[in-house]
Each structure stands twice: as C-alpha cells, then as structure tokens.
Coordinates of C-alpha atoms in Angstrom, one line a residue:
M1316 CA 133.9 55.7 92.4
L1317 CA 133.7 52.0 93.3
K1318 CA 132.9 53.0 97.0
L1319 CA 130.2 55.3 95.8
W1320 CA 128.5 52.5 93.8
K1321 CA 128.7 50.2 96.6
W1322 CA 127.2 52.7 98.8
Y1323 CA 124.4 53.2 96.3
Q1324 CA 123.7 49.6 96.1
K1325 CA 123.4 49.2 99.8
C1326 CA 121.0 52.2 100.1
L1327 CA 119.0 50.7 97.2
Q1328 CA 118.8 47.5 98.9
V1329 CA 117.8 48.9 102.5
H1330 CA 115.7 52.0 101.2
P1331 CA 114.7 51.5 97.6
V1332 CA 112.0 54.0 97.0
K1333 CA 113.8 56.7 99.1
T1334 CA 117.1 56.1 97.2
Q1335 CA 115.2 56.2 93.8
I1336 CA 113.5 59.4 94.9
I1337 CA 116.6 61.2 96.0
S1338 CA 118.6 60.2 92.9
S1339 CA 115.8 61.1 90.6
G1340 CA 115.4 64.6 92.2
F1341 CA 119.2 65.2 92.0
L1342 CA 119.6 64.0 88.4
W1343 CA 116.7 65.9 87.2
G1344 CA 117.9 69.2 88.9
L1345 CA 121.2 68.6 87.5
G1346 CA 119.7 68.2 83.9
D1347 CA 117.8 71.6 84.4
I1348 CA 121.0 73.3 85.0
G1349 CA 122.4 71.9 81.7
A1350 CA 119.2 73.1 80.0
Q1351 CA 119.6 76.6 81.5
A1352 CA 123.3 76.6 80.2
I1353 CA 122.3 75.4 76.6
T1354 CA 119.4 78.1 76.4
H1355 CA 121.8 80.9 77.7
S1356 CA 124.4 79.8 75.2
T1357 CA 121.9 79.8 72.3
L1358 CA 120.4 83.2 73.2
K1359 CA 123.9 84.6 73.6
N1360 CA 124.9 83.2 70.1
Q1361 CA 121.8 84.7 68.6
S1362 CA 121.9 88.2 70.2
L1363 CA 123.7 91.2 69.1
P1364 CA 127.0 92.5 70.8
H1365 CA 126.4 94.1 74.1
S1366 CA 122.7 93.1 74.2
S1367 CA 120.9 92.1 77.3
E1368 CA 121.5 88.4 76.6
D1369 CA 125.3 89.0 76.4
K1370 CA 126.1 88.6 80.1
E1371 CA 127.5 86.0 82.5
F1372 CA 125.5 82.9 82.8
K1373 CA 123.6 82.8 86.2
I1374 CA 121.7 79.6 87.4
N1375 CA 118.1 80.1 88.1
W1376 CA 117.9 78.1 91.4
R1377 CA 114.2 78.4 91.7
R1378 CA 113.7 76.7 88.5
V1379 CA 116.4 74.0 89.4
A1380 CA 114.4 73.3 92.7
T1381 CA 111.0 73.2 90.7
T1382 CA 112.4 70.7 88.2
S1383 CA 114.0 68.8 91.0
M1384 CA 110.7 68.5 92.8
F1385 CA 109.3 66.7 89.7
G1386 CA 112.1 64.1 90.0
F1387 CA 111.5 63.8 93.6
A1388 CA 107.6 63.7 93.7
F1389 CA 107.0 61.9 90.3
V1390 CA 109.9 60.4 88.5
G1391 CA 111.4 58.7 91.7
P1392 CA 108.3 57.0 93.2
V1393 CA 106.4 56.4 90.2
G1394 CA 109.3 55.3 88.2
H1395 CA 110.1 52.8 90.9
Y1396 CA 106.7 51.1 91.0
W1397 CA 106.3 51.3 87.2
Y1398 CA 109.4 49.1 86.5
E1399 CA 108.7 46.8 89.3
Y1400 CA 105.1 46.3 88.2
L1401 CA 105.8 46.3 84.4
D1402 CA 108.3 43.4 84.9
R1403 CA 105.8 41.5 87.0
F1404 CA 103.1 42.0 84.6
I1405 CA 105.1 40.9 81.6
R1406 CA 106.6 37.9 83.3
L1407 CA 103.5 36.6 85.2
R1408 CA 100.5 37.8 83.4
A1409 CA 101.7 37.8 79.8
Q1410 CA 103.9 34.8 80.6
L1411 CA 106.8 36.0 78.6
Q1412 CA 110.3 34.6 79.2
P1413 CA 112.7 37.4 80.6
K1414 CA 115.1 38.8 78.1
T1415 CA 113.5 37.3 75.0
L1416 CA 112.6 39.3 72.0
K1417 CA 108.7 39.3 72.8
F1418 CA 109.6 40.2 76.4
V1419 CA 111.7 43.2 75.6
T1420 CA 109.4 44.4 72.9
A1421 CA 106.2 44.1 75.0
K1422 CA 108.2 46.2 77.7
V1423 CA 109.4 48.9 75.2
A1424 CA 105.9 49.2 73.7
A1425 CA 104.2 49.4 77.1
D1426 CA 106.7 52.1 78.3
G1427 CA 106.5 54.0 75.2
L1428 CA 102.6 54.0 74.8
I1429 CA 101.8 54.5 78.6
F1430 CA 104.6 55.9 80.6
G1431 CA 106.2 58.1 78.1
P1432 CA 103.2 60.2 77.2
V1433 CA 101.9 60.4 80.8
D1434 CA 105.5 61.5 82.0
L1435 CA 105.5 64.3 79.2
L1436 CA 101.9 65.6 79.9
I1437 CA 102.6 65.7 83.8
F1438 CA 106.0 67.5 83.3
F1439 CA 104.7 70.3 81.1
S1440 CA 101.5 70.7 83.2
Y1441 CA 103.5 70.9 86.3
M1442 CA 106.2 73.3 85.1
G1443 CA 103.5 75.5 83.8
F1444 CA 101.6 75.6 87.1
A1445 CA 104.8 75.9 89.1
S1446 CA 105.7 79.1 87.2
G1447 CA 102.3 80.7 87.9
K1448 CA 100.5 80.1 84.8
N1449 CA 96.6 79.6 84.7
I1450 CA 94.9 76.7 83.3
D1451 CA 94.3 78.2 79.7
Q1452 CA 98.1 79.1 79.4
V1453 CA 99.2 75.6 80.6
K1454 CA 96.9 74.1 78.1
E1455 CA 98.6 76.2 75.4
D1456 CA 101.9 75.2 76.5
V1457 CA 101.0 71.5 76.5
K1458 CA 99.7 71.7 73.0
R1459 CA 102.8 73.6 72.0
D1460 CA 105.5 71.4 73.7
F1461 CA 103.8 67.9 73.9
L1462 CA 104.0 66.8 70.3
P1463 CA 107.7 67.9 69.7
G1464 CA 108.7 66.3 72.9
L1465 CA 106.9 63.1 72.0
V1466 CA 108.3 62.9 68.5
V1467 CA 112.0 63.5 69.5
G1468 CA 111.6 61.2 72.5
G1469 CA 110.2 58.5 70.5
G1470 CA 113.2 58.4 68.3
V1471 CA 115.5 58.0 71.3
W1472 CA 113.9 56.3 74.2
P1473 CA 113.0 52.9 72.5
I1474 CA 116.7 52.3 71.7
V1475 CA 117.6 53.2 75.3
Q1476 CA 114.8 50.9 76.7
I1477 CA 115.7 48.1 74.6
V1478 CA 119.2 48.0 76.3
N1479 CA 117.6 48.6 79.6
F1480 CA 115.1 45.8 79.5
R1481 CA 117.4 43.4 77.9
F1482 CA 120.5 43.8 80.0
V1483 CA 119.9 45.9 83.3
P1484 CA 118.4 44.3 86.5
V1485 CA 115.0 45.7 87.5
R1486 CA 116.2 47.2 90.6
Y1487 CA 118.7 49.4 88.5
Q1488 CA 116.4 50.2 85.7
L1489 CA 115.2 53.4 87.0
L1490 CA 118.8 54.4 87.7
Y1491 CA 119.7 53.5 84.2
V1492 CA 116.8 55.6 82.9
N1493 CA 117.6 58.6 85.1
L1494 CA 121.1 58.7 83.8
F1495 CA 119.6 59.2 80.3
C1496 CA 117.1 61.4 82.0
L1497 CA 120.1 63.8 82.7
L1498 CA 119.9 64.4 79.0
D1499 CA 116.4 64.1 78.7
S1500 CA 115.5 66.4 81.5
S1501 CA 117.8 68.9 80.0
F1502 CA 116.1 68.6 76.6
L1503 CA 112.6 68.8 78.2
S1504 CA 113.6 71.8 80.2
W1505 CA 115.3 73.4 77.2
L1506 CA 112.1 72.6 75.2
E1507 CA 109.9 74.2 77.7
Q1508 CA 112.1 77.3 78.0
Q1509 CA 111.9 77.8 74.1
G1510 CA 108.4 79.0 74.2
D1511 CA 107.1 79.8 70.8
A1512 CA 110.1 79.1 69.0
S1513 CA 110.0 79.1 65.3
W1514 CA 111.0 75.4 64.8
K1515 CA 107.9 74.5 66.8
Q1516 CA 105.7 76.0 64.3
W1517 CA 106.1 73.0 62.0
F1518 CA 104.4 70.8 64.6
T1519 CA 101.6 73.3 65.3
S1520 CA 101.1 73.7 61.5
F1521 CA 100.9 69.9 61.2
R1522 CA 98.3 69.5 63.9
T1523 CA 96.2 72.4 62.4
L1524 CA 96.4 70.6 59.0
E1525 CA 95.2 67.4 60.4
N1526 CA 92.4 69.0 62.3
S1527 CA 91.2 70.8 59.2
K1528 CA 91.2 67.6 57.3
G1529 CA 89.2 65.9 60.1
Q1530 CA 86.5 68.5 59.7
T1531 CA 86.1 68.4 55.9

C-alpha cells in the first residue's frame, strides 16, 4: 500500500493533470458499480418472490463507462484547476492566511455555492443525454434530481471540505474529494437511477408550492 502511495505521488508530481483525470475516472466508475448494487438490492427487497427483480446482480458496464467518462472529462481536469485556482485566489486576491478560519470558510463557501451546483447540473444533464434522452426529458430529470442532490450534498460536503481545506495540501485535495466522491458518485448514480421515486415528490411539491406563492 505504501509503494502504491509513493507511486501515486510520483505520478502526481510528474503528470498532475493526467493523474487526476485517471484517478477521477476510476473512482467515479467504481462509485457507479456501488450505486448499481444498491439499486439492485433495493429493488430486490421491494419486489415479490420470483419477480423479474429477483435475479442475480449483473453490472451494467455501459453505464459504468458513461459515469467514468464524467470523471475523466469533467471531475478530473476541472477539479484539478478549480482547487489550484481557488487556493491562489483566496490567498493572493482575498489575501487570507492559509488554514485560518476565514480562509477555510471562504473556500468552503465558494466550493458549495459555485462548484457544487455546477457539478450537479452537468452530471444530471450529461447522464441524461448519454442515455439517449432529448432536451425536454433531460430538463425534467434535472428539475427532479437537482434539488434533492443539492440538499443532501449540502448537509455533507461542507464538513468534508472543512477538513480538506484545513489539513490537506492543495495537490492532494482533489484525491481527497474523489475518495468521498466514491460515495458521492454512488449516491448521485443511485439518485439518477431512482427516476420518479416517491420520496422525490416532497421536493417537487415544495418547489411547486414556492412557485405558486410567487405568482400570487
């Protein structure tokens, strides 16, 4: 394990962007396998005996490849430059001292208000188009899944990022995030696979209520 870590450090030093891209794609694909396993287990427990869902779990490798491509094409390169730029901006432009309360708070706020929502929007849009859906269908999927993903993620990621921005060196911050993305990608993939699940209706009804209040 130590040799693997030293090899990763060497790769990160020599080829930082390539290393981030490959590790992001691998971890997001692994996360999707976890999401498929969770979805299969959930459907199996909810189904009747000898139903179509009561069968052996088989990995949908096409979906794994699609999710991995999101890690390769977006999370890896964009995440690499995002954390590098964010650190320079907060240190040099905002002139905040590293690891101070204001420094960490500013980073967490920027990450949660800018990168987080953009990441969700692109993920759900990409997964919709990659599965062959048209623009209208993708819009409906984003409306259905964006708010639940944002609310659940908003309760977890600030805590993760406080530790990240306070203790983790910048060059390892994306790796740290990707390790948690192993769980996050499982959640997002599972969320996208849930379709029009009943628990999502609460968010839909809340949004509809807010829109009706705005029109009165």
